[in-house]
Short mmCIF file of N, CA and C in Angstrom, two decimals:
data_model
loop_
_atom_site.label_atom_id
_atom_site.label_comp_id
_atom_site.label_asym_id
_atom_site.label_seq_id
_atom_site.Cartn_x
_atom_site.Cartn_y
_atom_site.Cartn_z
N UNK A 1 -8.23 66.69 -9.37
CA UNK A 1 -7.69 66.79 -10.71
C UNK A 1 -8.63 67.66 -11.53
N UNK A 2 -8.07 68.58 -12.28
CA UNK A 2 -8.85 69.48 -13.11
C UNK A 2 -9.07 68.87 -14.49
N UNK A 3 -10.24 69.05 -15.02
CA UNK A 3 -10.52 68.61 -16.38
C UNK A 3 -10.24 69.77 -17.31
N UNK A 4 -9.50 69.51 -18.37
CA UNK A 4 -9.16 70.57 -19.32
C UNK A 4 -9.71 70.20 -20.69
N UNK A 5 -10.56 71.04 -21.29
CA UNK A 5 -11.13 70.71 -22.59
C UNK A 5 -10.11 70.85 -23.73
N UNK A 6 -8.94 71.44 -23.46
CA UNK A 6 -7.92 71.61 -24.49
C UNK A 6 -6.86 70.54 -24.37
N UNK A 7 -6.41 70.04 -25.51
CA UNK A 7 -5.27 69.15 -25.54
C UNK A 7 -4.06 70.06 -25.69
N UNK A 8 -3.22 70.15 -24.67
CA UNK A 8 -2.12 71.13 -24.69
C UNK A 8 -0.98 70.71 -25.60
N UNK A 9 -1.31 70.06 -26.70
CA UNK A 9 -0.32 69.75 -27.71
C UNK A 9 0.40 68.45 -27.49
N UNK A 10 0.07 67.71 -26.46
CA UNK A 10 0.84 66.52 -26.11
C UNK A 10 0.24 65.24 -26.69
N UNK A 11 -1.03 65.22 -26.97
CA UNK A 11 -1.74 64.02 -27.43
C UNK A 11 -1.40 62.85 -26.53
N UNK A 12 -0.90 61.76 -27.09
CA UNK A 12 -0.61 60.59 -26.27
C UNK A 12 0.83 60.59 -25.76
N UNK A 13 1.61 61.57 -26.15
CA UNK A 13 3.00 61.66 -25.71
C UNK A 13 3.07 62.58 -24.50
N UNK A 14 3.71 62.12 -23.45
CA UNK A 14 3.84 62.92 -22.23
C UNK A 14 4.80 64.08 -22.48
N UNK A 15 4.44 65.26 -22.01
CA UNK A 15 5.29 66.44 -22.19
C UNK A 15 5.25 67.28 -20.92
N UNK A 16 6.35 67.95 -20.65
CA UNK A 16 6.43 68.87 -19.52
C UNK A 16 6.15 70.27 -20.03
N UNK A 17 5.17 70.95 -19.43
CA UNK A 17 4.83 72.31 -19.83
C UNK A 17 5.77 73.27 -19.10
N UNK A 18 6.47 74.11 -19.87
CA UNK A 18 7.42 75.08 -19.29
C UNK A 18 6.78 76.42 -18.98
N UNK A 19 5.85 76.86 -19.82
CA UNK A 19 5.23 78.16 -19.55
C UNK A 19 3.83 78.20 -20.13
N UNK A 20 3.00 79.03 -19.51
CA UNK A 20 1.65 79.32 -19.98
C UNK A 20 1.47 80.83 -19.90
N UNK A 21 0.97 81.44 -20.96
CA UNK A 21 0.72 82.88 -20.93
C UNK A 21 -0.56 83.20 -21.68
N UNK A 22 -1.17 84.31 -21.30
CA UNK A 22 -2.41 84.78 -21.92
C UNK A 22 -2.12 86.03 -22.74
N UNK A 23 -2.85 86.17 -23.85
CA UNK A 23 -2.72 87.40 -24.65
C UNK A 23 -3.33 88.56 -23.86
N UNK A 24 -2.98 89.77 -24.26
CA UNK A 24 -3.45 90.97 -23.57
C UNK A 24 -4.97 91.09 -23.56
N UNK A 25 -5.61 90.61 -24.62
CA UNK A 25 -7.07 90.70 -24.70
C UNK A 25 -7.76 89.40 -24.24
N UNK A 26 -6.98 88.47 -23.70
CA UNK A 26 -7.49 87.18 -23.20
C UNK A 26 -8.17 86.33 -24.27
N UNK A 27 -7.82 86.56 -25.52
CA UNK A 27 -8.39 85.78 -26.62
C UNK A 27 -7.56 84.52 -26.86
N UNK A 28 -6.28 84.52 -26.48
CA UNK A 28 -5.40 83.40 -26.73
C UNK A 28 -4.65 82.96 -25.48
N UNK A 29 -4.33 81.67 -25.44
CA UNK A 29 -3.50 81.06 -24.42
C UNK A 29 -2.33 80.40 -25.13
N UNK A 30 -1.11 80.61 -24.63
CA UNK A 30 0.08 80.06 -25.25
C UNK A 30 0.78 79.14 -24.26
N UNK A 31 1.24 77.98 -24.73
CA UNK A 31 2.00 77.05 -23.90
C UNK A 31 3.30 76.68 -24.59
N UNK A 32 4.33 76.36 -23.80
CA UNK A 32 5.57 75.80 -24.33
C UNK A 32 5.85 74.51 -23.59
N UNK A 33 6.54 73.59 -24.27
CA UNK A 33 6.81 72.29 -23.66
C UNK A 33 8.25 71.86 -23.90
N UNK A 34 8.62 70.76 -23.25
CA UNK A 34 9.97 70.22 -23.41
C UNK A 34 10.18 69.59 -24.78
N UNK A 35 9.17 69.55 -25.61
CA UNK A 35 9.29 69.03 -26.97
C UNK A 35 9.74 70.11 -27.94
N UNK A 36 9.96 71.33 -27.45
CA UNK A 36 10.38 72.43 -28.32
C UNK A 36 9.23 73.05 -29.08
N UNK A 37 8.02 72.84 -28.60
CA UNK A 37 6.87 73.36 -29.32
C UNK A 37 6.19 74.48 -28.55
N UNK A 38 5.62 75.38 -29.31
CA UNK A 38 4.75 76.42 -28.78
C UNK A 38 3.37 76.15 -29.38
N UNK A 39 2.36 76.14 -28.53
CA UNK A 39 0.98 75.96 -28.99
C UNK A 39 0.16 77.15 -28.53
N UNK A 40 -0.64 77.69 -29.45
CA UNK A 40 -1.51 78.83 -29.17
C UNK A 40 -2.94 78.35 -29.33
N UNK A 41 -3.74 78.56 -28.30
CA UNK A 41 -5.14 78.14 -28.30
C UNK A 41 -6.05 79.36 -28.28
N UNK A 42 -7.14 79.29 -29.02
CA UNK A 42 -8.17 80.31 -28.93
C UNK A 42 -9.02 80.03 -27.71
N UNK A 43 -9.37 81.07 -26.96
CA UNK A 43 -10.19 80.92 -25.77
C UNK A 43 -11.59 81.42 -26.02
N UNK A 44 -12.55 80.75 -25.46
CA UNK A 44 -13.94 81.18 -25.58
C UNK A 44 -14.26 82.10 -24.42
N UNK A 45 -14.89 83.21 -24.72
CA UNK A 45 -15.24 84.16 -23.66
C UNK A 45 -16.51 83.71 -22.94
N UNK A 46 -16.64 84.13 -21.70
CA UNK A 46 -17.82 83.77 -20.91
C UNK A 46 -19.08 84.34 -21.54
N UNK A 47 -19.03 85.58 -21.98
CA UNK A 47 -20.16 86.22 -22.67
C UNK A 47 -19.96 86.05 -24.15
N UNK A 48 -20.18 84.87 -24.66
CA UNK A 48 -19.90 84.54 -26.05
C UNK A 48 -20.58 85.50 -27.01
N UNK A 49 -19.98 85.68 -28.18
CA UNK A 49 -20.50 86.62 -29.18
C UNK A 49 -21.73 86.09 -29.90
N UNK A 50 -22.23 84.92 -29.50
CA UNK A 50 -23.41 84.36 -30.16
C UNK A 50 -24.60 85.31 -30.06
N UNK A 51 -24.71 86.04 -28.96
CA UNK A 51 -25.84 86.94 -28.79
C UNK A 51 -25.71 88.19 -29.65
N UNK A 52 -24.48 88.62 -29.92
CA UNK A 52 -24.29 89.84 -30.70
C UNK A 52 -24.39 89.59 -32.20
N UNK A 53 -24.25 88.30 -32.61
CA UNK A 53 -24.33 87.98 -34.03
C UNK A 53 -22.99 88.06 -34.73
N UNK A 54 -22.00 88.77 -34.17
CA UNK A 54 -20.68 88.88 -34.78
C UNK A 54 -19.77 87.81 -34.21
N UNK A 55 -19.10 87.09 -35.09
CA UNK A 55 -18.22 86.02 -34.63
C UNK A 55 -16.81 86.57 -34.49
N UNK A 56 -16.32 86.64 -33.23
CA UNK A 56 -14.98 87.15 -32.99
C UNK A 56 -14.07 86.09 -32.40
N UNK A 57 -14.62 84.94 -32.03
CA UNK A 57 -13.81 83.89 -31.43
C UNK A 57 -13.17 83.03 -32.50
N UNK A 58 -11.98 82.54 -32.22
CA UNK A 58 -11.29 81.67 -33.15
C UNK A 58 -11.64 80.22 -32.82
N UNK A 59 -11.52 79.36 -33.80
CA UNK A 59 -11.81 77.95 -33.63
C UNK A 59 -10.51 77.17 -33.56
N UNK A 60 -10.31 76.43 -32.47
CA UNK A 60 -9.16 75.55 -32.38
C UNK A 60 -9.37 74.36 -33.31
N UNK A 61 -8.26 73.77 -33.72
CA UNK A 61 -8.34 72.62 -34.61
C UNK A 61 -8.90 71.42 -33.85
N UNK A 62 -9.55 70.52 -34.59
CA UNK A 62 -10.05 69.27 -34.04
C UNK A 62 -9.66 68.16 -35.01
N UNK A 63 -9.70 66.96 -34.53
CA UNK A 63 -9.36 65.81 -35.35
C UNK A 63 -10.31 65.69 -36.52
N UNK A 64 -9.80 65.29 -37.68
CA UNK A 64 -10.66 65.02 -38.83
C UNK A 64 -11.51 63.78 -38.59
N UNK A 65 -11.12 63.04 -37.56
CA UNK A 65 -11.82 61.81 -37.21
C UNK A 65 -12.78 62.06 -36.04
N UNK A 66 -13.20 63.30 -35.83
CA UNK A 66 -14.04 63.64 -34.67
C UNK A 66 -15.36 62.87 -34.66
N UNK A 67 -15.76 62.35 -35.80
CA UNK A 67 -16.99 61.55 -35.83
C UNK A 67 -16.84 60.28 -34.98
N UNK A 68 -15.58 59.92 -34.64
CA UNK A 68 -15.34 58.76 -33.77
C UNK A 68 -15.36 59.15 -32.29
N UNK A 69 -15.75 60.38 -31.99
CA UNK A 69 -15.79 60.87 -30.62
C UNK A 69 -16.50 59.94 -29.64
N UNK A 70 -17.63 59.37 -30.02
CA UNK A 70 -18.30 58.46 -29.09
C UNK A 70 -17.46 57.21 -28.75
N UNK A 71 -16.56 56.82 -29.65
CA UNK A 71 -15.73 55.63 -29.42
C UNK A 71 -14.54 55.94 -28.52
N UNK A 72 -13.80 57.00 -28.82
CA UNK A 72 -12.63 57.42 -28.04
C UNK A 72 -12.76 58.91 -27.73
N UNK A 73 -13.66 59.28 -26.82
CA UNK A 73 -13.93 60.71 -26.60
C UNK A 73 -12.74 61.51 -26.10
N UNK A 74 -11.85 60.91 -25.30
CA UNK A 74 -10.71 61.69 -24.79
C UNK A 74 -9.82 62.19 -25.91
N UNK A 75 -9.69 61.45 -26.97
CA UNK A 75 -8.81 61.86 -28.07
C UNK A 75 -9.57 62.63 -29.15
N UNK A 76 -10.64 62.04 -29.65
CA UNK A 76 -11.30 62.61 -30.82
C UNK A 76 -12.16 63.83 -30.52
N UNK A 77 -12.54 64.06 -29.27
CA UNK A 77 -13.33 65.25 -28.93
C UNK A 77 -12.46 66.39 -28.41
N UNK A 78 -11.16 66.18 -28.29
CA UNK A 78 -10.29 67.23 -27.76
C UNK A 78 -10.07 68.31 -28.81
N UNK A 79 -9.71 69.50 -28.34
CA UNK A 79 -9.37 70.61 -29.23
C UNK A 79 -7.85 70.73 -29.27
N UNK A 80 -7.32 70.91 -30.47
CA UNK A 80 -5.89 71.05 -30.65
C UNK A 80 -5.56 72.53 -30.82
N UNK A 81 -4.29 72.83 -30.87
CA UNK A 81 -3.89 74.24 -30.94
C UNK A 81 -4.36 74.91 -32.23
N UNK A 82 -4.67 76.18 -32.09
CA UNK A 82 -5.08 77.04 -33.19
C UNK A 82 -3.87 77.39 -34.05
N UNK A 83 -2.73 77.67 -33.39
CA UNK A 83 -1.48 77.99 -34.09
C UNK A 83 -0.34 77.32 -33.32
N UNK A 84 0.80 77.12 -33.98
CA UNK A 84 1.92 76.41 -33.36
C UNK A 84 3.24 76.81 -33.99
N UNK A 85 4.33 76.43 -33.31
CA UNK A 85 5.69 76.63 -33.81
C UNK A 85 6.59 75.58 -33.17
N UNK A 86 7.49 75.02 -33.95
CA UNK A 86 8.45 74.05 -33.43
C UNK A 86 9.82 74.72 -33.40
N UNK A 87 10.37 74.82 -32.19
CA UNK A 87 11.68 75.42 -32.00
C UNK A 87 12.66 74.39 -31.45
N UNK A 88 13.74 74.84 -30.87
CA UNK A 88 14.72 73.91 -30.30
C UNK A 88 14.16 73.22 -29.06
N UNK A 89 14.57 71.99 -28.82
CA UNK A 89 14.11 71.24 -27.65
C UNK A 89 14.89 71.67 -26.42
N UNK A 90 14.63 72.89 -25.99
CA UNK A 90 15.27 73.49 -24.82
C UNK A 90 14.19 74.09 -23.94
N UNK A 91 14.45 74.25 -22.65
CA UNK A 91 13.49 74.99 -21.83
C UNK A 91 13.24 76.36 -22.46
N UNK A 92 11.96 76.74 -22.54
CA UNK A 92 11.58 77.96 -23.25
C UNK A 92 10.40 78.60 -22.53
N UNK A 93 10.41 79.92 -22.46
CA UNK A 93 9.25 80.66 -21.96
C UNK A 93 8.80 81.63 -23.04
N UNK A 94 7.53 81.97 -23.01
CA UNK A 94 6.99 82.88 -24.01
C UNK A 94 6.09 83.92 -23.37
N UNK A 95 5.91 84.99 -24.10
CA UNK A 95 4.90 85.99 -23.75
C UNK A 95 4.40 86.59 -25.05
N UNK A 96 3.23 87.16 -25.00
CA UNK A 96 2.69 87.82 -26.18
C UNK A 96 3.36 89.17 -26.33
N UNK A 97 3.54 89.60 -27.57
CA UNK A 97 4.12 90.90 -27.86
C UNK A 97 3.10 92.00 -27.61
N UNK A 98 3.42 93.21 -28.07
CA UNK A 98 2.51 94.34 -27.85
C UNK A 98 1.17 94.15 -28.54
N UNK A 99 1.20 93.47 -29.67
CA UNK A 99 -0.07 93.14 -30.32
C UNK A 99 -0.37 91.68 -30.00
N UNK A 100 -1.57 91.25 -30.24
CA UNK A 100 -1.95 89.87 -29.92
C UNK A 100 -1.55 88.87 -30.99
N UNK A 101 -0.88 89.30 -32.04
CA UNK A 101 -0.48 88.42 -33.13
C UNK A 101 1.01 88.09 -33.08
N UNK A 102 1.71 88.51 -32.04
CA UNK A 102 3.14 88.21 -31.96
C UNK A 102 3.48 87.59 -30.61
N UNK A 103 4.53 86.77 -30.63
CA UNK A 103 5.03 86.11 -29.43
C UNK A 103 6.53 86.36 -29.33
N UNK A 104 7.02 86.45 -28.12
CA UNK A 104 8.45 86.49 -27.86
C UNK A 104 8.78 85.20 -27.11
N UNK A 105 9.72 84.44 -27.62
CA UNK A 105 10.15 83.19 -26.99
C UNK A 105 11.61 83.32 -26.60
N UNK A 106 11.94 82.91 -25.38
CA UNK A 106 13.31 82.95 -24.88
C UNK A 106 13.68 81.54 -24.45
N UNK A 107 14.80 81.03 -24.97
CA UNK A 107 15.23 79.68 -24.62
C UNK A 107 16.39 79.72 -23.62
N UNK A 108 16.64 78.57 -23.02
CA UNK A 108 17.66 78.45 -21.97
C UNK A 108 19.07 78.75 -22.49
N UNK A 109 19.30 78.67 -23.80
CA UNK A 109 20.64 78.95 -24.33
C UNK A 109 20.83 80.43 -24.68
N UNK A 110 19.86 81.29 -24.31
CA UNK A 110 19.99 82.72 -24.54
C UNK A 110 19.47 83.18 -25.88
N UNK A 111 18.69 82.34 -26.57
CA UNK A 111 18.12 82.72 -27.86
C UNK A 111 16.77 83.40 -27.66
N UNK A 112 16.54 84.45 -28.45
CA UNK A 112 15.28 85.19 -28.45
C UNK A 112 14.67 85.07 -29.84
N UNK A 113 13.40 84.70 -29.89
CA UNK A 113 12.68 84.58 -31.15
C UNK A 113 11.46 85.50 -31.10
N UNK A 114 11.20 86.19 -32.20
CA UNK A 114 9.93 86.90 -32.33
C UNK A 114 9.14 86.15 -33.39
N UNK A 115 7.95 85.73 -33.03
CA UNK A 115 7.09 84.94 -33.90
C UNK A 115 5.81 85.69 -34.18
N UNK A 116 5.26 85.49 -35.36
CA UNK A 116 4.01 86.11 -35.78
C UNK A 116 3.04 84.98 -36.14
N UNK A 117 1.77 85.13 -35.79
CA UNK A 117 0.77 84.16 -36.23
C UNK A 117 -0.47 84.89 -36.72
N UNK A 118 -1.20 84.22 -37.58
CA UNK A 118 -2.43 84.77 -38.15
C UNK A 118 -3.55 84.58 -37.14
N UNK A 119 -4.11 85.67 -36.63
CA UNK A 119 -5.14 85.60 -35.59
C UNK A 119 -6.52 85.18 -36.13
N UNK A 120 -6.63 85.05 -37.45
CA UNK A 120 -7.89 84.62 -38.04
C UNK A 120 -7.80 83.17 -38.52
N UNK A 121 -6.73 82.84 -39.25
CA UNK A 121 -6.58 81.50 -39.83
C UNK A 121 -5.79 80.54 -38.95
N UNK A 122 -4.92 81.05 -38.09
CA UNK A 122 -4.08 80.17 -37.28
C UNK A 122 -3.00 79.53 -38.13
N UNK A 123 -2.62 78.31 -37.81
CA UNK A 123 -1.60 77.60 -38.56
C UNK A 123 -0.22 77.81 -37.96
N UNK A 124 0.79 77.47 -38.73
CA UNK A 124 2.17 77.56 -38.24
C UNK A 124 2.62 79.02 -38.10
N UNK A 125 3.27 79.33 -37.00
CA UNK A 125 3.80 80.67 -36.77
C UNK A 125 4.98 80.92 -37.69
N UNK A 126 5.22 82.18 -38.00
CA UNK A 126 6.35 82.60 -38.81
C UNK A 126 7.39 83.25 -37.91
N UNK A 127 8.64 82.84 -38.06
CA UNK A 127 9.72 83.46 -37.28
C UNK A 127 10.08 84.78 -37.94
N UNK A 128 9.88 85.88 -37.21
CA UNK A 128 10.15 87.20 -37.77
C UNK A 128 11.58 87.64 -37.48
N UNK A 129 12.10 87.30 -36.29
CA UNK A 129 13.48 87.68 -35.99
C UNK A 129 14.07 86.71 -34.96
N UNK A 130 15.40 86.71 -34.89
CA UNK A 130 16.14 85.84 -33.99
C UNK A 130 17.39 86.58 -33.52
N UNK A 131 17.70 86.45 -32.23
CA UNK A 131 18.94 86.98 -31.67
C UNK A 131 19.43 86.02 -30.59
N UNK A 132 20.72 85.95 -30.45
CA UNK A 132 21.29 85.13 -29.37
C UNK A 132 22.17 86.03 -28.53
N UNK A 133 21.86 86.12 -27.24
CA UNK A 133 22.55 87.04 -26.38
C UNK A 133 23.58 86.40 -25.45
N UNK A 134 23.64 85.08 -25.44
CA UNK A 134 24.66 84.39 -24.65
C UNK A 134 25.60 83.67 -25.60
N UNK A 135 26.87 83.62 -25.23
CA UNK A 135 27.85 82.90 -26.05
C UNK A 135 27.65 81.40 -25.85
N UNK A 136 27.82 80.63 -26.94
CA UNK A 136 27.70 79.17 -26.79
C UNK A 136 28.84 78.66 -25.91
N UNK A 137 28.60 77.58 -25.17
CA UNK A 137 29.68 77.04 -24.32
C UNK A 137 30.88 76.61 -25.16
N UNK A 138 32.06 76.82 -24.64
CA UNK A 138 33.29 76.50 -25.38
C UNK A 138 33.60 75.02 -25.34
#
């Protein structure tokens, strides 16, 4: 079993991960789940920027109760997503757009979403465009 320092957005609720993708510059990891959510995590590079003095890595969110980490370390010490979006509860896959601040999400019903997120502040993604290419079932 692999240990993962990131909480892939599921917390104590079990979720099925539909897709995982990396940004072109390997700064972000994106996951989608059966809960209709997209979570974007900032990744730490092996050669961290601490030596260069310039901070280029993003900080994933952590619990405001992280001071309780010694009591419940699995929950309170985990890192949560840097950015997120809640879409329809359908199977969904994603990929990063041409720039590292956009995502393309495709759902099982033929819907395409283009999402934008702030690569510095994170937070909720903004839906920039939507198209549906399949007809709804009759």
